[in-house]
Structures are given as C-alpha cells and as structure tokens.
Short mmCIF file of C-alpha atoms in Angstrom, two decimals:
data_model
loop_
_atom_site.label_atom_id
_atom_site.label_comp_id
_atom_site.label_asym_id
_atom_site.label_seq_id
_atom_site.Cartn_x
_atom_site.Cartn_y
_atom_site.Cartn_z
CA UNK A 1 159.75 71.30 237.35
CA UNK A 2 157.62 74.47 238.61
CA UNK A 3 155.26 74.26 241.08
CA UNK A 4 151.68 74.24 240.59
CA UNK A 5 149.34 75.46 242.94
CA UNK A 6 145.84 74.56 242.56
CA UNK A 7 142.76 72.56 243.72
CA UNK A 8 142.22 72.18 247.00
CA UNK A 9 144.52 73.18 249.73
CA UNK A 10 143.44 73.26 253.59
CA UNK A 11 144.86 74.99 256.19
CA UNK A 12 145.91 72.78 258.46
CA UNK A 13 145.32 72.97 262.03
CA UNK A 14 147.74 72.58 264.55
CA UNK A 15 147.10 69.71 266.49
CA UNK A 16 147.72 70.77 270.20
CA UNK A 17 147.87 68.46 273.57
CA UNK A 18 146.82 69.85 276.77
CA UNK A 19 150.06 71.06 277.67
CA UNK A 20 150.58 73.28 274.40
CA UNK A 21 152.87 70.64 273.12
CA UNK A 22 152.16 69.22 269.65
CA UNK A 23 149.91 66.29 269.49
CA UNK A 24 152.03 63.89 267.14
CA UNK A 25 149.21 60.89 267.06
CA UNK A 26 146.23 63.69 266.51
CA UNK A 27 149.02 65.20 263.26
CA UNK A 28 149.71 61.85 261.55
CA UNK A 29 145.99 61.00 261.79
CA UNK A 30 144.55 64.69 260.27
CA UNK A 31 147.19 64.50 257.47
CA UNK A 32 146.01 60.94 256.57
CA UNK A 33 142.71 62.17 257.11
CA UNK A 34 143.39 65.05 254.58
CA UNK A 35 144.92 62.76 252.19
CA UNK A 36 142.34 60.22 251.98
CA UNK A 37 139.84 62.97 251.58
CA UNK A 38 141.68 64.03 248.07
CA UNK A 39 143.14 67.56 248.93
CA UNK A 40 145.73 68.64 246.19
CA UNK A 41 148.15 70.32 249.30
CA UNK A 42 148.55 71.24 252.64
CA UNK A 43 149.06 74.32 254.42
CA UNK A 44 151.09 74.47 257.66
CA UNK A 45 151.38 77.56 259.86
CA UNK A 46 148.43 79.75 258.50
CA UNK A 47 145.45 81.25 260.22
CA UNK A 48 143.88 78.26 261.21
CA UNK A 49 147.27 77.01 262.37
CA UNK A 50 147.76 79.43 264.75
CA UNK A 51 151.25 80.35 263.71
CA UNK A 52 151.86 83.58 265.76
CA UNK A 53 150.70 81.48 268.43
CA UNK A 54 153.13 79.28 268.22
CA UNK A 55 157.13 78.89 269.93
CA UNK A 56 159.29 78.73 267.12
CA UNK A 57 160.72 75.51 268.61
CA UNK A 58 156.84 74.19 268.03
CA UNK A 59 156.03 75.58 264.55
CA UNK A 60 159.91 73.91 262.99
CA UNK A 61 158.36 70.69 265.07
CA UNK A 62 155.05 70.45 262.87
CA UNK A 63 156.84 71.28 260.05
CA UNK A 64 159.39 68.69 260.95
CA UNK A 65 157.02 66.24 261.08
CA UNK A 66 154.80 66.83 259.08
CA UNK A 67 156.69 66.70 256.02
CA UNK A 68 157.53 63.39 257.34
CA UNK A 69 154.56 61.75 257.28
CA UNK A 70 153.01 63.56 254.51
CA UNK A 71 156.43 62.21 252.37
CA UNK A 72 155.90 63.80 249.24
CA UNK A 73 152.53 62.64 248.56
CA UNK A 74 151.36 66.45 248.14
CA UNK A 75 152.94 69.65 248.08
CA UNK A 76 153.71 71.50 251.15
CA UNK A 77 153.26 75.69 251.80
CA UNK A 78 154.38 76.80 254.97
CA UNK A 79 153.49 79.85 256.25
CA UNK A 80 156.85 82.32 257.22
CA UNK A 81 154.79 85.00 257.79
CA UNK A 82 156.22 86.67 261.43
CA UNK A 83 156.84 90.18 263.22
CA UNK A 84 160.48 89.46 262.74
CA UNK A 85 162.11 89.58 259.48
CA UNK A 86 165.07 86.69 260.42
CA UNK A 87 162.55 84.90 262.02
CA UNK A 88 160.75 84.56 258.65
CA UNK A 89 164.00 83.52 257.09
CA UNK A 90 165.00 81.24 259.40
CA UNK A 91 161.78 79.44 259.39
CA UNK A 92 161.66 79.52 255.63
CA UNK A 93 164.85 77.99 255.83
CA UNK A 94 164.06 75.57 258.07
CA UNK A 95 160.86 74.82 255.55
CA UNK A 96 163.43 73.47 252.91
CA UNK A 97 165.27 71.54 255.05
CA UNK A 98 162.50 69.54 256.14
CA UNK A 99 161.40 69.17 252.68
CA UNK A 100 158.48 71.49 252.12
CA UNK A 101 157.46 72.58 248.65
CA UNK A 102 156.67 76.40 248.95
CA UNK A 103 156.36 79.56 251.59
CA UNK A 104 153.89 81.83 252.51
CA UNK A 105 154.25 85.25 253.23
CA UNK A 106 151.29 87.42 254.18
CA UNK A 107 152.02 91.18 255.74
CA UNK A 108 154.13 91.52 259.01
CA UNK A 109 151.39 91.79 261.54
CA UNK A 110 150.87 94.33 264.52
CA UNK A 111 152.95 97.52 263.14
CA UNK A 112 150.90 99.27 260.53
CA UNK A 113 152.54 99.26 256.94
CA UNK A 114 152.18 101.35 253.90
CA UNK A 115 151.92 99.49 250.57
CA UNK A 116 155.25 101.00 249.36
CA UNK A 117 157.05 99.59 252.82
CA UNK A 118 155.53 96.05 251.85
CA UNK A 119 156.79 96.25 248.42
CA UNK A 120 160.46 97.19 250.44
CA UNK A 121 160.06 94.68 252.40
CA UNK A 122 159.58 91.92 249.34
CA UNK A 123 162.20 93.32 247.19
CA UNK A 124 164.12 92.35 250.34
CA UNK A 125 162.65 89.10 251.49
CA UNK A 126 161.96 87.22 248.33
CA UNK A 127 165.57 86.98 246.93
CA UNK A 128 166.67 85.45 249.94
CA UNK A 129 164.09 83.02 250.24
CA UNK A 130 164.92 79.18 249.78
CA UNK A 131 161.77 78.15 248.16
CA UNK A 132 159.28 79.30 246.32
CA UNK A 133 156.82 82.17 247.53
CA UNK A 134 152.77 82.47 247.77
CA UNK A 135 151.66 85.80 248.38
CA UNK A 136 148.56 85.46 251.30
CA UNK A 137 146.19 88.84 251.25
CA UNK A 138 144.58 88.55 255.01
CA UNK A 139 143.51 91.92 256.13
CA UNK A 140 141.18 91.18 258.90
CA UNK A 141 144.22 90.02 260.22
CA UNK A 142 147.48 92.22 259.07
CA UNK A 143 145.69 95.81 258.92
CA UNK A 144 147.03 95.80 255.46
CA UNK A 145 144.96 94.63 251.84
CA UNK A 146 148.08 93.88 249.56
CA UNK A 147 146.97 96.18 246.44
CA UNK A 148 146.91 95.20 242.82
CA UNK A 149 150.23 97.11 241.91
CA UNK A 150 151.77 95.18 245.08
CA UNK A 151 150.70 91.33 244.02
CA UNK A 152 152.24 92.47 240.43
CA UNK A 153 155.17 93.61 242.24
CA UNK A 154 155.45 90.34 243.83
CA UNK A 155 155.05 88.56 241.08
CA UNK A 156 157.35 90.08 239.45
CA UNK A 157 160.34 89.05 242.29
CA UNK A 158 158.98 85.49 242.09
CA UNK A 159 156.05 84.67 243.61
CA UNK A 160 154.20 81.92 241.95
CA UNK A 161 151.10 83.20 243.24
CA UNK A 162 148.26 84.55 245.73
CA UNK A 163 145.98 83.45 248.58
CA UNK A 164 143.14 86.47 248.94
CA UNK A 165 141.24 85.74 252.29
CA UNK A 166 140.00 89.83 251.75
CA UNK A 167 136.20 88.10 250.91
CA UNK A 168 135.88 91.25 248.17
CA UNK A 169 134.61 89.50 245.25
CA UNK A 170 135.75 92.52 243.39
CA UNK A 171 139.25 92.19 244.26
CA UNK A 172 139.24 88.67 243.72
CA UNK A 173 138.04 89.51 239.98
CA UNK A 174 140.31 92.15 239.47
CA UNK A 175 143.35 89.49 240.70
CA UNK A 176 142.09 86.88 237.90
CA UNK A 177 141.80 89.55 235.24
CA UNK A 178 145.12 90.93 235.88
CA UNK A 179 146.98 87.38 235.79
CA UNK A 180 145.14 86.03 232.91
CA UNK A 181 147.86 86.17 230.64
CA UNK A 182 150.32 84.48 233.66
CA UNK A 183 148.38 81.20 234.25
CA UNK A 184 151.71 79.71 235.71
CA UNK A 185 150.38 82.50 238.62
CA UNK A 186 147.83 80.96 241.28
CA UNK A 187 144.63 82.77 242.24
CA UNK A 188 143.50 80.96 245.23
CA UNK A 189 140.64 81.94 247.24
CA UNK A 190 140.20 81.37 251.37
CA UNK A 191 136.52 82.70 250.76
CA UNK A 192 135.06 79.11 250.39
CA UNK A 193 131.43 80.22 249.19
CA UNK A 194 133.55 81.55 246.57
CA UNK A 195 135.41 78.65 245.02
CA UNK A 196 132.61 78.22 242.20
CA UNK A 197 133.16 81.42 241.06
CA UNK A 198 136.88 81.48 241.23
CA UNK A 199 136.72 78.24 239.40
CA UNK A 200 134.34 79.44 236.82
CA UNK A 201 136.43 82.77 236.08
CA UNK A 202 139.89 81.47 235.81
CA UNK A 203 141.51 80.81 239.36
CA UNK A 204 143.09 77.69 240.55
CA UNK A 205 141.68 76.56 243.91
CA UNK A 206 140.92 77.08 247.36
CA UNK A 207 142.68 77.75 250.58
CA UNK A 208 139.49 76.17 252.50
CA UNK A 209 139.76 75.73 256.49
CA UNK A 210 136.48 73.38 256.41
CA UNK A 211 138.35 70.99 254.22
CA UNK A 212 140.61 70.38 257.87
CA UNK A 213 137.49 68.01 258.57
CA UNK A 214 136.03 67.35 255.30
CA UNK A 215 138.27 67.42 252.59
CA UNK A 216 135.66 65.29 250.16
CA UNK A 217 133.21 67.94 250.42
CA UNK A 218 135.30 70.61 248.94
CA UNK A 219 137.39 68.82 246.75
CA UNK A 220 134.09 67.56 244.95
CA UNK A 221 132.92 71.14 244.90
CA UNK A 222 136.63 71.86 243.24
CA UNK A 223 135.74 68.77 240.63
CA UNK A 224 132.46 70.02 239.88
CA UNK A 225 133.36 73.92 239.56
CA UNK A 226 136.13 72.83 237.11
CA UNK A 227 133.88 71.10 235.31
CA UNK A 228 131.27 73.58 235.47
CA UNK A 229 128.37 70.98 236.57
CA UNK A 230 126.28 73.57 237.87
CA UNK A 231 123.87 71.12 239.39
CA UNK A 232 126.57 69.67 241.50
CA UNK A 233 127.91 72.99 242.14
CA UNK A 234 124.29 74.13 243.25
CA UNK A 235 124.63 70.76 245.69
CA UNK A 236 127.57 70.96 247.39
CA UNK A 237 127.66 74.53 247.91
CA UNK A 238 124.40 74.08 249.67
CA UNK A 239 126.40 71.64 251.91
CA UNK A 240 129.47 74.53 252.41
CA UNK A 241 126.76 77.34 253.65
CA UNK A 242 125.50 75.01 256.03
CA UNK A 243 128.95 74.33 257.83
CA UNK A 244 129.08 78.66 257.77
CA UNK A 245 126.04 79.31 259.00
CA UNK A 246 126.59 76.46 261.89
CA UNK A 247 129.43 75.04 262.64
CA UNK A 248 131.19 78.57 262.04
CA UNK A 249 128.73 80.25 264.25
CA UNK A 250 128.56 78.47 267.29
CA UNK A 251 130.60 80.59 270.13
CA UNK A 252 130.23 84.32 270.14
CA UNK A 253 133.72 85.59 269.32
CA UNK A 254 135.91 86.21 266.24
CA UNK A 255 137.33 83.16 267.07
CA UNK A 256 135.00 80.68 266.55
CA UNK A 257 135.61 79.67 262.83
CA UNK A 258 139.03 78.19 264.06
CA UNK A 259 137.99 76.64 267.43
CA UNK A 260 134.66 74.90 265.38
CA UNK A 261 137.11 73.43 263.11
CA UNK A 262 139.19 71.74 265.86
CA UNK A 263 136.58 71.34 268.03
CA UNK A 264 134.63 69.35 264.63
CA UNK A 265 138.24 67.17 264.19
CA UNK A 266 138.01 66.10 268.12
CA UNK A 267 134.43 65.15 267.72
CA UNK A 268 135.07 63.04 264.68
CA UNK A 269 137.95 61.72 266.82
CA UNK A 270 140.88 62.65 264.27
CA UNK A 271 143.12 65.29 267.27
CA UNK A 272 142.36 66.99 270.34
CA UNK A 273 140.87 70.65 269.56
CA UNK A 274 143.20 72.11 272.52
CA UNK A 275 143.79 76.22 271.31
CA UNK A 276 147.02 77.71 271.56
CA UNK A 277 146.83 80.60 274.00
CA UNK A 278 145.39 83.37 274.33
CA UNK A 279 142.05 81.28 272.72
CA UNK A 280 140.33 78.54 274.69
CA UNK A 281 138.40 75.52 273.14
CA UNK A 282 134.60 75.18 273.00
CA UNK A 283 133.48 73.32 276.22
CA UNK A 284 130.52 71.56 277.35
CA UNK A 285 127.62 73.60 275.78
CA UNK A 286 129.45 74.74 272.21
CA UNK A 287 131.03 71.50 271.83
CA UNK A 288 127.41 69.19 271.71
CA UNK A 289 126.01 72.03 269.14
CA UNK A 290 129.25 71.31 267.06
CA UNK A 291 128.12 67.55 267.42
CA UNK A 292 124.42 67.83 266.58
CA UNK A 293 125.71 70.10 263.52
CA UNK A 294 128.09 67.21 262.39
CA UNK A 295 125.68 64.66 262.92
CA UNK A 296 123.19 66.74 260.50
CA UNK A 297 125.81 66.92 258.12
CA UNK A 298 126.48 63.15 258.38
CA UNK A 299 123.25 61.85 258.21
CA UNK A 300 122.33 63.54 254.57
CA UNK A 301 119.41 66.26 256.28
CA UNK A 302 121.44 68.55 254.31
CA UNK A 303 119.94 69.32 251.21
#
C-alpha cells in the first residue's frame, strides 16, 4: 500500500544529554508526547534535529530507537540528507532496516549546486534508495531553492512528494497548482502560519517544528483548515503567531527557533534542551522568558 503523507508531521528534536550522547528517557517521552498530541508522523534527522550535527553512530542510534518505541503507530521520514553521497545511502539504508517508512532528501549542503547538478544527483540517488523519497526545499539552509522543473523531475524518479520550508507563498502556490492532477504527490509546508492556506488550496499538511511541544495545537489547526472552519482557523492561528513572535524570538541569533523549541520541551519537563555543537542552549535569562511565554500560552491569555 503507498504511502500517504499528510496532516501533521513535526520535526523531531534530538533529544541530547550533557555529554552529546542521546538522551533515551527524554526520546521515549517526546515521541509519546507527540503521539498523544495526535500528529499524523514523525520526522527524524531534519533541521530541528540537528542532523549535520550529528556522528553518524548518533543519528542510526535515534533512528534505531526511535522506530522502536514509536512501533508502527505512525509513519516515519528520516532525513538522509548529508555532504556525502554514501553517507546518504548508507543512512537511508540503515532507515529501512530499523523500520522507517520514508527518506528525506533536501540539497547537499556547503558546496554550491546548480539546479541541473541536483537533478544529476537525483537521477543518481533515488534509484538506489531503499524507501520511499520526500523531496525537502530548505534554502536558508542549502544555498539552493529546488525549482519547479526540478520537484517535477523528482517526481518523476519517485518521490512521493515535497517539504517547502522556502516561506514564498508564491512558490508554495505554484507547487499545489502544478501537482493538482498528482494528489498521490504531498505538498507539505514547514511555514506554519501557512498551513491554513496550504490546507485551503489543495496541500496535505505541515512539517511544523512547534508541534515538537504542542502537537494539539497544530493538529487542531490541521482539523479545522481541512474543514475549512474559518472561525477556528482564525483561533488557533492566533495561538501559532504568538509562539513566533515569542517563543521563536527570544535569543538574538538564527538559532533561536530550534534552541526555544528544546529549551520549551525541558521546561515542560518532556527532555533536556542540551544543543549539539557548535549551538549552545538558552541559559538563565532566555530560559525564564521561554517559561513566562509557556505559562501565557497555558493559562488561556492567548486570545
């Protein structure tokens, strides 16, 4: 049976001790977390993951384990994406033999690349690969904005679909008009202000890193965006901005989104917010703001 990706899918964190080894207590407890909050998948290894980060020996260890204790209950992405071209295949292999559901491959980062050595490098990569693929679009991150022509390329050697974290609404149009014919292809959005809209227009879901630390928020936006319950959606989006335009903002550097979300999962008490080096977590100062935000959130002042 295909694959479907849709709904809501965070990006997991990477639950980290003090030590940079993985925190296997704070893991089982976020992915219960996760599921009890509703989320229709989870994605290892991505941004929020800190994948490049990561040892390899670490990232097959999360996705070792993870797949253990998630045990089928939703589908499981992994991202592949790496410098190294074997590397991606050997962690993509390692991906199926733990048991996860799908891949992730977003641009080779560091080296700039021309569209026409990406599409090279898929017509390479994707036949090889054990499971199935979801094309990620991260540009802030890979110095490259996978084009239109691309994605159809990609689709066209498999992939069953497309995370855009580019935050052009125009792009993100132009990807749902272009697939509307293929709705077996995904159109998932890492903008989260911009799940409504993808919702409304014909996409499938969200890649949403808030959703590490509350998944009910965003899966009820999903729910009411699907069912186009525009009071609702008015609502709960109010709810999302306010977790941007706080929680996201606290700390100075680019940063911050990421370290707010742990730093948010070790207040609530669900891991430790330890960063994988080179980034530090929020100390004294940073980490009561994240508090005072959450307890905002918590006790309904957000309207």
């Amino acid at each position: 049976m295909a694959l479907e990706l849709k709904g809501i899918i965070p990006p997991m964190v990477t639950p980290l001790t003090a030590d940079g080894g993985l925190d296997e207590k704070g893991l089982e407890k976020l992915i219960e977390h996760l599921i009890i909050g509703g989320v229709h998948g989870i994605f290892l290894l991505g941004t929020n993951g800190e994948a490049p980060s990561l040892s390899y020996a670490l990232r097959k260890e999360l996705i070792t384990k993870a797949c253990k204790f998630i045990n089928g209950r939703v589908p499981v992405l992994v991202g592949i994406t790496d410098t190294s071209f074997n590397g991606s295949l050997d962690m993509a292999a390692h991906s199926k033999e733990a048991g996860a559901d799908a891949v992730v491959v977003a641009p080779p980062y560091y080296l700039p690349i021309s569209q026409e050595e990406m599409t090279d490098y898929l017509e390479r990569l994707i036949p090889q690969l054990p499971l199935p693929v979801m094309m990620y679009n991260m540009p802030s991150c890979t110095k490259l904005h996978l084009s239109l022509e691309t994605v159809i390329k990609a689709k066209e050697l498999g992939a069953i679909g497309i995370k855009d974290s580019s935050g052009d609404m125009s792009y993100l149009y132009s990807l749902i008009e272009a697939f509307k014919e293929s709705p077996e292809f995904s159109i998932i959005v890492g903008t989260e202000m911009f799940l409504p809209e993808t919702m409304l227009y014909g996409g499938h879901g969200a890649v949403a890193g808030g959703a590490n630390f509350l998944p009910e928020l965003f899966v009820d936006l999903y729910n009411a965006s699907v069912a186009n319950n525009i009071e609702d959606i008015k609502i709960l989006r109010s709810k999302v901005a306010f977790v941007n335009n706080t929680i996201y903002c606290v700390g100075k550097n680019a940063s911050r989104i990421t370290k707010g979300i742990k730093c948010a999962l070790s207040v609530m008490e669900i891991c430790e917010d330890h960063m994988a080096l080179p980034l530090r977590k929020f100390e004294n100062t940073e980490r009561e703001r994240v508090k005072q935000f959450l307890d905002q959130f918590e006790g309904s002042k957000v309207i």
